[in-house]
C-alpha cells in the first residue's frame, strides 16, 4: 500500500513537472502579458508615446468590459530611445524578466532587427511592429507578422504617378542612413526605373541629425523638382523648412513614416503641400465620421491630447491581437496563436484601413497605400489605395 502511494505521488509529481514545463510563458489563468518597445525619450518620442497610449486605450477597454477568454491583458512598456542597442536590452527585460507572451507594436526598423533574435530564441512572436520595412516579414519566419504596406512599395508605386502628374524632370532623394532610409531609397530607385528615369541627386544623413542645410544645398544645385523624403519627424520638418527658406520649392513626397500631425503642428505653414503615403487616416477630432469622432474624443479625454495616426496604429495592433487570441481559444499558446493568425482576415475599420489577411506563407497583411497631402495645416486624403 505504501509503495503504491509512493508510486502514485511520483506519477503525480511527474505530471505536475511536465505541466509546469509546458506552461506557456506570459499566459496565466487570469492574465496575458503583452510587451512593447517604444521610443519614449529619443527622436521618435512623439510617435512612441502616441503608440503606447493607443495600445493602452484598447487594453483598458477590454479589461473594463470583460476578459479575453477569461483573462485580462497587461501591457509592459520599455523605452529604446530609438537606439538598437537599448532595444536589445529592453527586449531582454521584457522576455526574461517580465515573461511576456508576445511583442506587439515595437517601433523602428533597426530596433526590431536588433531585438528579434532575443525574442525568437524564446519562441516569442514579433507582432505588427510599427515599421514598414520588408524585414518585418522577410525572410519568412513563423514568429513574424507585419501590418504595414512596405516603405519600398509605398514609394515604388506612388512615385511614377507623381512624376507624371507633376511633370517632374529631376528627382532627388534625401534619406536616413539606416535600414529605414535605405528602404525608401530603394523604393525611389525602383519607381524611377518604372518611369524610365534616373536619380538626379541622392543625399543622406545620420540618425538623429538636426542640420540639413548641406543636403538641401546639394539638391537645390541639382535643380530637383521632386524630392523623395526618407525622413521621419524633425528630419522632414528640417528638410522642408530649410528648402522653403532658401527658395527651393520642389514637390516633396514622404513615406508613412512622415505621415503624422506633428509635421504640420511643429513645422507650421511651411509644411503645406507636402505629400506622404499612408494606410490609415489621421483621426482629427472635429471632422470625421461619427464613430471616429467618438473614438478621437474618448482618447483625448483619457490622455488630455489629440490622437494621431500612431495612436491608431497602437490601438489597432492590440485590437487585432484580441481578435486573433480570442479565435485561438482558451488554451492560448504561441502555436495556437500562430494557427489562428494563419487563417485570419481583418475587415476594413473606422480608421480607413484596407482589408488585411494572413496565411502560413503570407505574413504581410496589406500591400496597399494611398496618398495624403497637407492642406491648410491638415492631412487630406488625395488618392485611392494603390495595389501592387
mmCIF file of C-alpha atoms in Angstrom:
data_model
loop_
_atom_site.group_PDB
_atom_site.id
_atom_site.type_symbol
_atom_site.label_atom_id
_atom_site.label_comp_id
_atom_site.label_asym_id
_atom_site.label_seq_id
_atom_site.Cartn_x
_atom_site.Cartn_y
_atom_site.Cartn_z
ATOM 1 C CA UNK A 1 0.000 0.000 0.000
ATOM 2 C CA UNK A 2 2.818 2.298 0.939
ATOM 3 C CA UNK A 3 4.680 1.536 -2.305
ATOM 4 C CA UNK A 4 1.510 2.174 -4.334
ATOM 5 C CA UNK A 5 1.042 5.518 -2.614
ATOM 6 C CA UNK A 6 4.638 6.494 -3.305
ATOM 7 C CA UNK A 7 4.274 5.452 -6.957
ATOM 8 C CA UNK A 8 1.083 7.494 -7.278
ATOM 9 C CA UNK A 9 2.764 10.513 -5.714
ATOM 10 C CA UNK A 10 5.756 10.114 -8.044
ATOM 11 C CA UNK A 11 3.484 9.964 -11.098
ATOM 12 C CA UNK A 12 1.515 12.996 -9.926
ATOM 13 C CA UNK A 13 4.783 14.834 -9.318
ATOM 14 C CA UNK A 14 5.987 13.971 -12.829
ATOM 15 C CA UNK A 15 2.696 15.160 -14.334
ATOM 16 C CA UNK A 16 2.942 18.444 -12.395
ATOM 17 C CA UNK A 17 6.545 18.896 -13.539
ATOM 18 C CA UNK A 18 5.630 18.262 -17.169
ATOM 19 C CA UNK A 19 2.634 20.610 -16.946
ATOM 20 C CA UNK A 20 4.841 23.286 -15.437
ATOM 21 C CA UNK A 21 7.482 22.776 -18.133
ATOM 22 C CA UNK A 22 4.848 23.059 -20.848
ATOM 23 C CA UNK A 23 3.136 26.120 -19.384
ATOM 24 C CA UNK A 24 3.048 28.950 -21.880
ATOM 25 C CA UNK A 25 5.176 31.972 -20.949
ATOM 26 C CA UNK A 26 3.112 35.125 -20.495
ATOM 27 C CA UNK A 27 -0.242 33.345 -20.168
ATOM 28 C CA UNK A 28 -1.628 32.528 -16.729
ATOM 29 C CA UNK A 29 -5.089 31.526 -15.591
ATOM 30 C CA UNK A 30 -6.211 35.168 -15.488
ATOM 31 C CA UNK A 31 -3.633 37.266 -17.392
ATOM 32 C CA UNK A 32 -1.934 37.688 -20.783
ATOM 33 C CA UNK A 33 1.293 39.684 -20.773
ATOM 34 C CA UNK A 34 1.957 41.892 -23.820
ATOM 35 C CA UNK A 35 5.281 43.659 -24.289
ATOM 36 C CA UNK A 36 6.095 46.673 -26.428
ATOM 37 C CA UNK A 37 9.246 48.700 -27.022
ATOM 38 C CA UNK A 38 8.690 52.357 -27.888
ATOM 39 C CA UNK A 39 10.851 55.429 -28.276
ATOM 40 C CA UNK A 40 9.824 57.480 -25.248
ATOM 41 C CA UNK A 41 12.953 59.642 -24.951
ATOM 42 C CA UNK A 42 14.622 59.886 -28.385
ATOM 43 C CA UNK A 43 13.910 61.464 -31.797
ATOM 44 C CA UNK A 44 10.669 59.469 -32.269
ATOM 45 C CA UNK A 45 9.319 60.038 -28.742
ATOM 46 C CA UNK A 46 6.294 61.816 -30.244
ATOM 47 C CA UNK A 47 5.370 58.653 -32.123
ATOM 48 C CA UNK A 48 6.297 56.266 -29.324
ATOM 49 C CA UNK A 49 4.148 57.923 -26.669
ATOM 50 C CA UNK A 50 1.174 58.061 -29.027
ATOM 51 C CA UNK A 51 1.528 54.393 -29.991
ATOM 52 C CA UNK A 52 1.788 53.420 -26.311
ATOM 53 C CA UNK A 53 -1.358 55.436 -25.493
ATOM 54 C CA UNK A 54 -3.314 53.828 -28.334
ATOM 55 C CA UNK A 55 -2.285 50.371 -27.111
ATOM 56 C CA UNK A 56 -3.172 51.211 -23.513
ATOM 57 C CA UNK A 57 -6.602 52.531 -24.554
ATOM 58 C CA UNK A 58 -7.541 49.220 -26.184
ATOM 59 C CA UNK A 59 -6.092 47.173 -23.293
ATOM 60 C CA UNK A 60 -8.109 49.252 -20.792
ATOM 61 C CA UNK A 61 -11.275 48.917 -22.894
ATOM 62 C CA UNK A 62 -11.017 45.134 -22.868
ATOM 63 C CA UNK A 63 -10.228 44.970 -19.153
ATOM 64 C CA UNK A 64 -13.109 47.297 -18.285
ATOM 65 C CA UNK A 65 -15.621 45.494 -20.490
ATOM 66 C CA UNK A 66 -14.683 41.893 -19.693
ATOM 67 C CA UNK A 67 -11.925 39.417 -20.445
ATOM 68 C CA UNK A 68 -10.236 37.601 -23.303
ATOM 69 C CA UNK A 69 -11.341 34.006 -22.764
ATOM 70 C CA UNK A 70 -11.300 34.647 -19.012
ATOM 71 C CA UNK A 71 -8.039 36.615 -18.966
ATOM 72 C CA UNK A 72 -7.205 40.299 -18.535
ATOM 73 C CA UNK A 73 -4.448 41.959 -20.564
ATOM 74 C CA UNK A 74 -1.369 43.563 -19.040
ATOM 75 C CA UNK A 75 0.833 45.862 -21.128
ATOM 76 C CA UNK A 76 4.556 46.179 -20.348
ATOM 77 C CA UNK A 77 6.292 49.158 -21.997
ATOM 78 C CA UNK A 78 10.045 49.691 -22.364
ATOM 79 C CA UNK A 79 11.913 52.672 -23.857
ATOM 80 C CA UNK A 80 14.555 52.175 -26.571
ATOM 81 C CA UNK A 81 15.278 55.872 -27.140
ATOM 82 C CA UNK A 82 15.318 54.805 -30.833
ATOM 83 C CA UNK A 83 18.675 53.101 -30.186
ATOM 84 C CA UNK A 84 19.085 49.488 -31.411
ATOM 85 C CA UNK A 85 21.430 48.640 -28.511
ATOM 86 C CA UNK A 86 18.832 49.827 -25.986
ATOM 87 C CA UNK A 87 16.163 47.901 -27.900
ATOM 88 C CA UNK A 88 18.119 44.684 -27.257
ATOM 89 C CA UNK A 89 18.283 45.432 -23.515
ATOM 90 C CA UNK A 90 14.570 46.281 -23.498
ATOM 91 C CA UNK A 91 13.743 43.018 -25.292
ATOM 92 C CA UNK A 92 15.857 41.035 -22.820
ATOM 93 C CA UNK A 93 13.997 42.609 -19.895
ATOM 94 C CA UNK A 94 10.558 42.004 -21.388
ATOM 95 C CA UNK A 95 11.323 38.442 -22.473
ATOM 96 C CA UNK A 96 13.359 37.207 -19.496
ATOM 97 C CA UNK A 97 12.104 39.263 -16.544
ATOM 98 C CA UNK A 98 8.549 40.329 -17.396
ATOM 99 C CA UNK A 99 7.948 36.974 -19.149
ATOM 100 C CA UNK A 100 5.800 38.433 -21.955
ATOM 101 C CA UNK A 101 3.687 36.240 -24.239
ATOM 102 C CA UNK A 102 4.084 38.450 -27.308
ATOM 103 C CA UNK A 103 5.981 41.535 -28.507
ATOM 104 C CA UNK A 104 3.485 43.920 -30.114
ATOM 105 C CA UNK A 105 3.924 47.203 -31.974
ATOM 106 C CA UNK A 106 7.682 47.608 -31.403
ATOM 107 C CA UNK A 107 8.670 50.861 -33.154
ATOM 108 C CA UNK A 108 11.622 51.277 -35.514
ATOM 109 C CA UNK A 109 13.279 49.182 -38.217
ATOM 110 C CA UNK A 110 16.824 48.913 -36.858
ATOM 111 C CA UNK A 111 15.418 48.447 -33.347
ATOM 112 C CA UNK A 112 13.251 45.493 -34.393
ATOM 113 C CA UNK A 113 16.125 43.930 -36.303
ATOM 114 C CA UNK A 114 18.268 44.096 -33.162
ATOM 115 C CA UNK A 115 15.591 42.791 -30.784
ATOM 116 C CA UNK A 116 14.046 39.970 -32.811
ATOM 117 C CA UNK A 117 16.799 37.375 -32.112
ATOM 118 C CA UNK A 118 16.209 37.813 -28.359
ATOM 119 C CA UNK A 119 12.507 37.083 -28.827
ATOM 120 C CA UNK A 120 12.872 34.282 -31.342
ATOM 121 C CA UNK A 121 15.283 32.468 -29.046
ATOM 122 C CA UNK A 122 12.351 32.169 -26.586
ATOM 123 C CA UNK A 123 9.662 31.439 -29.226
ATOM 124 C CA UNK A 124 8.007 34.868 -28.856
ATOM 125 C CA UNK A 125 6.083 36.332 -31.804
ATOM 126 C CA UNK A 126 7.066 39.761 -33.187
ATOM 127 C CA UNK A 127 3.558 41.074 -33.773
ATOM 128 C CA UNK A 128 2.755 44.030 -36.032
ATOM 129 C CA UNK A 129 5.885 46.150 -35.484
ATOM 130 C CA UNK A 130 5.430 49.850 -36.204
ATOM 131 C CA UNK A 131 7.714 49.978 -39.207
ATOM 132 C CA UNK A 132 7.019 49.266 -42.848
ATOM 133 C CA UNK A 133 10.334 47.568 -43.627
ATOM 134 C CA UNK A 134 10.289 44.316 -45.599
ATOM 135 C CA UNK A 135 12.455 42.644 -42.955
ATOM 136 C CA UNK A 136 9.425 42.582 -40.664
ATOM 137 C CA UNK A 137 8.031 39.661 -42.695
ATOM 138 C CA UNK A 138 11.005 38.578 -44.840
ATOM 139 C CA UNK A 139 12.620 36.123 -44.773
ATOM 140 C CA UNK A 140 9.590 34.039 -43.814
ATOM 141 C CA UNK A 141 9.609 33.174 -40.113
ATOM 142 C CA UNK A 142 6.722 31.629 -38.180
ATOM 143 C CA UNK A 143 7.202 34.288 -35.462
ATOM 144 C CA UNK A 144 6.874 37.337 -37.775
ATOM 145 C CA UNK A 145 3.652 39.245 -38.590
ATOM 146 C CA UNK A 146 3.590 42.677 -40.247
ATOM 147 C CA UNK A 147 0.659 45.021 -40.972
ATOM 148 C CA UNK A 148 2.011 47.951 -42.982
ATOM 149 C CA UNK A 149 2.459 48.227 -46.720
ATOM 150 C CA UNK A 150 6.232 48.489 -47.057
ATOM 151 C CA UNK A 151 8.112 51.769 -47.424
ATOM 152 C CA UNK A 152 9.609 50.213 -50.542
ATOM 153 C CA UNK A 153 6.211 49.514 -52.151
ATOM 154 C CA UNK A 154 4.689 52.792 -50.950
ATOM 155 C CA UNK A 155 7.299 54.866 -52.769
ATOM 156 C CA UNK A 156 7.778 52.471 -55.693
ATOM 157 C CA UNK A 157 4.089 52.736 -56.549
ATOM 158 C CA UNK A 158 3.445 56.402 -55.705
ATOM 159 C CA UNK A 159 6.490 57.907 -57.417
ATOM 160 C CA UNK A 160 5.818 57.128 -61.117
ATOM 161 C CA UNK A 161 2.280 58.530 -60.867
ATOM 162 C CA UNK A 162 3.525 61.637 -59.067
ATOM 163 C CA UNK A 163 6.266 62.187 -61.676
ATOM 164 C CA UNK A 164 3.600 62.032 -64.372
ATOM 165 C CA UNK A 165 1.056 64.232 -62.523
ATOM 166 C CA UNK A 166 3.638 66.899 -61.661
ATOM 167 C CA UNK A 167 5.600 66.694 -64.913
ATOM 168 C CA UNK A 168 8.760 66.178 -62.869
ATOM 169 C CA UNK A 169 12.057 66.141 -64.757
ATOM 170 C CA UNK A 170 14.621 65.753 -61.983
ATOM 171 C CA UNK A 171 14.040 63.567 -58.929
ATOM 172 C CA UNK A 172 16.245 63.633 -55.830
ATOM 173 C CA UNK A 173 16.244 61.706 -52.562
ATOM 174 C CA UNK A 174 17.230 62.551 -49.015
ATOM 175 C CA UNK A 175 17.220 59.615 -46.612
ATOM 176 C CA UNK A 176 18.238 58.489 -43.141
ATOM 177 C CA UNK A 177 21.368 56.368 -43.347
ATOM 178 C CA UNK A 178 19.929 53.175 -41.832
ATOM 179 C CA UNK A 179 17.596 50.285 -42.704
ATOM 180 C CA UNK A 180 14.534 52.560 -42.735
ATOM 181 C CA UNK A 181 16.005 55.232 -45.003
ATOM 182 C CA UNK A 182 17.516 52.681 -47.361
ATOM 183 C CA UNK A 183 14.098 51.063 -47.878
ATOM 184 C CA UNK A 184 12.672 54.424 -49.003
ATOM 185 C CA UNK A 185 15.738 54.977 -51.179
ATOM 186 C CA UNK A 186 15.355 51.560 -52.850
ATOM 187 C CA UNK A 187 11.657 52.231 -53.418
ATOM 188 C CA UNK A 188 12.535 55.530 -55.117
ATOM 189 C CA UNK A 189 15.070 53.805 -57.361
ATOM 190 C CA UNK A 190 12.518 51.139 -58.341
ATOM 191 C CA UNK A 191 9.856 53.793 -59.002
ATOM 192 C CA UNK A 192 12.249 55.783 -61.197
ATOM 193 C CA UNK A 193 13.182 52.675 -63.126
ATOM 194 C CA UNK A 194 9.479 52.087 -63.838
ATOM 195 C CA UNK A 195 9.289 55.685 -65.110
ATOM 196 C CA UNK A 196 12.465 55.236 -67.225
ATOM 197 C CA UNK A 197 14.311 57.846 -65.193
ATOM 198 C CA UNK A 198 17.395 58.026 -63.004
ATOM 199 C CA UNK A 199 18.086 59.926 -59.803
ATOM 200 C CA UNK A 200 19.390 63.438 -60.358
ATOM 201 C CA UNK A 201 20.898 63.520 -56.855
ATOM 202 C CA UNK A 202 20.825 61.494 -53.647
ATOM 203 C CA UNK A 203 21.866 62.644 -50.216
ATOM 204 C CA UNK A 204 21.696 61.117 -46.747
ATOM 205 C CA UNK A 205 22.029 61.975 -43.061
ATOM 206 C CA UNK A 206 22.833 60.107 -39.840
ATOM 207 C CA UNK A 207 20.040 59.091 -37.448
ATOM 208 C CA UNK A 208 19.430 61.960 -35.004
ATOM 209 C CA UNK A 209 20.742 64.710 -37.334
ATOM 210 C CA UNK A 210 19.297 68.202 -36.900
ATOM 211 C CA UNK A 211 21.013 70.257 -39.647
ATOM 212 C CA UNK A 212 20.047 69.571 -43.271
ATOM 213 C CA UNK A 213 21.451 72.695 -44.947
ATOM 214 C CA UNK A 214 24.217 70.901 -46.885
ATOM 215 C CA UNK A 215 21.807 68.224 -48.169
ATOM 216 C CA UNK A 216 19.270 70.852 -49.257
ATOM 217 C CA UNK A 217 22.003 72.904 -50.970
ATOM 218 C CA UNK A 218 23.085 69.799 -52.882
ATOM 219 C CA UNK A 219 19.550 69.048 -54.112
ATOM 220 C CA UNK A 220 18.918 72.696 -54.978
ATOM 221 C CA UNK A 221 22.132 72.773 -57.015
ATOM 222 C CA UNK A 222 20.884 69.743 -58.968
ATOM 223 C CA UNK A 223 17.660 71.628 -59.839
ATOM 224 C CA UNK A 224 15.457 68.881 -58.408
ATOM 225 C CA UNK A 225 11.740 69.423 -58.913
ATOM 226 C CA UNK A 226 10.618 66.367 -56.912
ATOM 227 C CA UNK A 227 12.243 65.176 -53.674
ATOM 228 C CA UNK A 228 11.573 61.790 -52.065
ATOM 229 C CA UNK A 229 11.902 62.026 -48.288
ATOM 230 C CA UNK A 230 13.362 59.070 -46.394
ATOM 231 C CA UNK A 231 12.709 61.146 -43.274
ATOM 232 C CA UNK A 232 10.597 60.940 -40.117
ATOM 233 C CA UNK A 233 9.534 63.902 -37.909
ATOM 234 C CA UNK A 234 12.222 66.531 -37.359
ATOM 235 C CA UNK A 235 14.124 65.484 -40.497
ATOM 236 C CA UNK A 236 11.017 66.114 -42.617
ATOM 237 C CA UNK A 237 10.422 69.476 -40.940
ATOM 238 C CA UNK A 238 14.127 70.360 -41.131
ATOM 239 C CA UNK A 239 14.493 69.466 -44.807
ATOM 240 C CA UNK A 240 11.269 71.117 -45.986
ATOM 241 C CA UNK A 241 11.761 74.160 -43.729
ATOM 242 C CA UNK A 242 15.354 74.710 -44.905
ATOM 243 C CA UNK A 243 14.231 74.302 -48.525
ATOM 244 C CA UNK A 244 11.441 76.876 -48.228
ATOM 245 C CA UNK A 245 13.858 79.282 -46.505
ATOM 246 C CA UNK A 246 16.303 79.108 -49.424
ATOM 247 C CA UNK A 247 13.586 79.458 -52.069
ATOM 248 C CA UNK A 248 13.851 75.787 -53.098
ATOM 249 C CA UNK A 249 10.275 74.543 -53.607
ATOM 250 C CA UNK A 250 10.113 71.125 -55.249
ATOM 251 C CA UNK A 251 7.276 68.630 -54.726
ATOM 252 C CA UNK A 252 8.020 66.685 -51.519
ATOM 253 C CA UNK A 253 6.946 63.047 -51.213
ATOM 254 C CA UNK A 254 7.416 61.202 -47.908
ATOM 255 C CA UNK A 255 6.516 57.704 -46.738
ATOM 256 C CA UNK A 256 4.084 56.749 -43.981
ATOM 257 C CA UNK A 257 6.938 57.474 -41.529
ATOM 258 C CA UNK A 258 6.397 61.189 -42.270
ATOM 259 C CA UNK A 259 2.619 60.904 -42.103
ATOM 260 C CA UNK A 260 1.954 62.486 -38.732
ATOM 261 C CA UNK A 261 0.151 65.558 -37.464
ATOM 262 C CA UNK A 262 3.431 66.571 -35.787
ATOM 263 C CA UNK A 263 4.716 67.655 -39.205
ATOM 264 C CA UNK A 264 2.176 70.460 -39.579
ATOM 265 C CA UNK A 265 1.849 71.143 -35.842
ATOM 266 C CA UNK A 266 5.588 71.640 -35.324
ATOM 267 C CA UNK A 267 6.568 72.755 -38.831
ATOM 268 C CA UNK A 268 3.779 75.267 -39.369
ATOM 269 C CA UNK A 269 2.707 76.846 -42.645
ATOM 270 C CA UNK A 270 5.933 75.847 -44.431
ATOM 271 C CA UNK A 271 4.727 72.219 -44.411
ATOM 272 C CA UNK A 272 1.676 72.927 -46.577
ATOM 273 C CA UNK A 273 1.884 70.994 -49.838
ATOM 274 C CA UNK A 274 3.931 68.062 -48.525
ATOM 275 C CA UNK A 275 2.719 64.627 -49.695
ATOM 276 C CA UNK A 276 3.033 61.318 -47.841
ATOM 277 C CA UNK A 277 1.913 57.774 -48.417
ATOM 278 C CA UNK A 278 -0.324 56.297 -45.713
ATOM 279 C CA UNK A 279 -2.593 53.384 -44.764
ATOM 280 C CA UNK A 280 -4.861 54.871 -42.068
ATOM 281 C CA UNK A 281 -6.090 58.433 -41.831
ATOM 282 C CA UNK A 282 -5.151 60.816 -39.055
ATOM 283 C CA UNK A 283 -8.024 60.922 -36.525
ATOM 284 C CA UNK A 284 -8.803 64.637 -36.225
ATOM 285 C CA UNK A 285 -11.403 65.229 -33.514
ATOM 286 C CA UNK A 286 -13.605 67.649 -35.459
ATOM 287 C CA UNK A 287 -14.264 66.408 -38.987
ATOM 288 C CA UNK A 288 -14.618 62.664 -39.222
ATOM 289 C CA UNK A 289 -17.313 60.033 -39.301
ATOM 290 C CA UNK A 290 -19.276 59.767 -36.049
ATOM 291 C CA UNK A 291 -17.541 56.539 -34.805
ATOM 292 C CA UNK A 292 -14.109 58.015 -35.467
ATOM 293 C CA UNK A 293 -15.029 61.330 -33.876
ATOM 294 C CA UNK A 294 -16.336 59.470 -30.800
ATOM 295 C CA UNK A 295 -13.119 57.433 -30.593
ATOM 296 C CA UNK A 296 -10.900 60.519 -31.033
ATOM 297 C CA UNK A 297 -12.691 62.396 -28.266
ATOM 298 C CA UNK A 298 -12.581 59.369 -25.955
ATOM 299 C CA UNK A 299 -8.812 59.233 -26.489
ATOM 300 C CA UNK A 300 -8.446 62.968 -25.863
ATOM 301 C CA UNK A 301 -10.452 62.720 -22.631
ATOM 302 C CA UNK A 302 -8.243 59.880 -21.369
ATOM 303 C CA UNK A 303 -4.816 61.269 -22.311
ATOM 304 C CA UNK A 304 -5.514 65.020 -22.482
ATOM 305 C CA UNK A 305 -4.135 65.312 -26.014
ATOM 306 C CA UNK A 306 -5.383 64.791 -29.549
ATOM 307 C CA UNK A 307 -4.920 61.306 -31.005
ATOM 308 C CA UNK A 308 -2.713 60.776 -34.052
ATOM 309 C CA UNK A 309 -2.164 58.140 -36.664
ATOM 310 C CA UNK A 310 0.354 56.483 -34.308
ATOM 311 C CA UNK A 311 -2.341 56.344 -31.616
ATOM 312 C CA UNK A 312 -4.425 54.496 -34.209
ATOM 313 C CA UNK A 313 -1.590 52.064 -35.004
ATOM 314 C CA UNK A 314 -1.246 51.187 -31.330
ATOM 315 C CA UNK A 315 -4.994 50.753 -30.861
ATOM 316 C CA UNK A 316 -5.469 48.632 -33.996
ATOM 317 C CA UNK A 317 -2.480 46.396 -33.178
ATOM 318 C CA UNK A 318 -3.966 45.469 -29.790
ATOM 319 C CA UNK A 319 -7.457 45.169 -31.289
ATOM 320 C CA UNK A 320 -6.217 42.703 -33.922
ATOM 321 C CA UNK A 321 -4.295 40.776 -31.250
ATOM 322 C CA UNK A 322 -7.519 40.469 -29.208
ATOM 323 C CA UNK A 323 -9.383 39.115 -32.248
ATOM 324 C CA UNK A 324 -6.674 36.570 -33.075
ATOM 325 C CA UNK A 325 -6.167 35.474 -29.449
ATOM 326 C CA UNK A 326 -9.937 35.120 -28.958
ATOM 327 C CA UNK A 327 -10.090 32.946 -32.069
ATOM 328 C CA UNK A 328 -7.195 30.836 -30.717
ATOM 329 C CA UNK A 329 -9.431 29.810 -27.807
ATOM 330 C CA UNK A 330 -8.887 29.403 -24.063
ATOM 331 C CA UNK A 331 -5.734 27.285 -24.492
ATOM 332 C CA UNK A 332 -3.612 30.212 -25.672
ATOM 333 C CA UNK A 333 -0.080 29.227 -26.685
ATOM 334 C CA UNK A 334 2.363 30.510 -29.273
ATOM 335 C CA UNK A 335 1.344 27.586 -31.518
ATOM 336 C CA UNK A 336 -2.415 28.132 -31.114
ATOM 337 C CA UNK A 337 -1.986 31.871 -31.725
ATOM 338 C CA UNK A 338 0.014 31.246 -34.917
ATOM 339 C CA UNK A 339 -2.601 28.755 -36.104
ATOM 340 C CA UNK A 340 -5.314 31.376 -35.511
ATOM 341 C CA UNK A 341 -3.370 34.122 -37.318
ATOM 342 C CA UNK A 342 -2.603 31.940 -40.310
ATOM 343 C CA UNK A 343 -6.254 31.793 -41.349
ATOM 344 C CA UNK A 344 -7.457 35.230 -40.268
ATOM 345 C CA UNK A 345 -8.867 38.217 -42.164
ATOM 346 C CA UNK A 346 -9.273 41.662 -40.598
ATOM 347 C CA UNK A 347 -12.014 43.706 -42.251
ATOM 348 C CA UNK A 348 -11.674 47.451 -43.040
ATOM 349 C CA UNK A 349 -12.149 49.546 -39.902
ATOM 350 C CA UNK A 350 -13.362 53.034 -38.959
ATOM 351 C CA UNK A 351 -9.828 54.384 -39.438
ATOM 352 C CA UNK A 352 -9.844 53.679 -43.173
ATOM 353 C CA UNK A 353 -7.514 50.678 -43.068
ATOM 354 C CA UNK A 354 -7.860 48.338 -46.052
ATOM 355 C CA UNK A 355 -8.761 44.670 -45.515
ATOM 356 C CA UNK A 356 -5.822 42.518 -44.434
ATOM 357 C CA UNK A 357 -5.292 38.759 -44.260
ATOM 358 C CA UNK A 358 -2.606 36.267 -43.265
ATOM 359 C CA UNK A 359 -1.596 32.695 -44.073
ATOM 360 C CA UNK A 360 1.294 30.420 -43.116
ATOM 361 C CA UNK A 361 3.245 31.807 -46.087
ATOM 362 C CA UNK A 362 1.844 35.379 -46.229
ATOM 363 C CA UNK A 363 2.960 37.400 -43.225
ATOM 364 C CA UNK A 364 2.316 40.905 -44.572
ATOM 365 C CA UNK A 365 -1.372 41.626 -44.088
ATOM 366 C CA UNK A 366 -1.724 44.522 -46.513
ATOM 367 C CA UNK A 367 0.253 45.790 -49.508
ATOM 368 C CA UNK A 368 -1.879 48.829 -50.315
ATOM 369 C CA UNK A 369 -1.245 52.502 -49.566
ATOM 370 C CA UNK A 370 -2.642 55.857 -50.702
ATOM 371 C CA UNK A 371 -1.593 59.497 -50.769
ATOM 372 C CA UNK A 372 -2.331 62.311 -48.366
ATOM 373 C CA UNK A 373 -1.287 65.972 -48.613
ATOM 374 C CA UNK A 374 -1.028 68.745 -46.043
ATOM 375 C CA UNK A 375 -3.549 71.443 -46.971
ATOM 376 C CA UNK A 376 -4.093 74.426 -44.666
ATOM 377 C CA UNK A 377 -2.389 72.639 -41.777
ATOM 378 C CA UNK A 378 -4.194 69.276 -42.037
ATOM 379 C CA UNK A 379 -3.574 65.987 -43.794
ATOM 380 C CA UNK A 380 -6.171 65.436 -46.534
ATOM 381 C CA UNK A 381 -6.541 62.101 -48.376
ATOM 382 C CA UNK A 382 -5.915 62.784 -52.086
ATOM 383 C CA UNK A 383 -5.885 59.348 -53.732
ATOM 384 C CA UNK A 384 -7.410 55.874 -53.620
ATOM 385 C CA UNK A 385 -5.449 52.830 -52.470
ATOM 386 C CA UNK A 386 -2.883 51.635 -54.993
ATOM 387 C CA UNK A 387 -2.412 47.869 -55.316
ATOM 388 C CA UNK A 388 0.989 46.485 -56.400
#
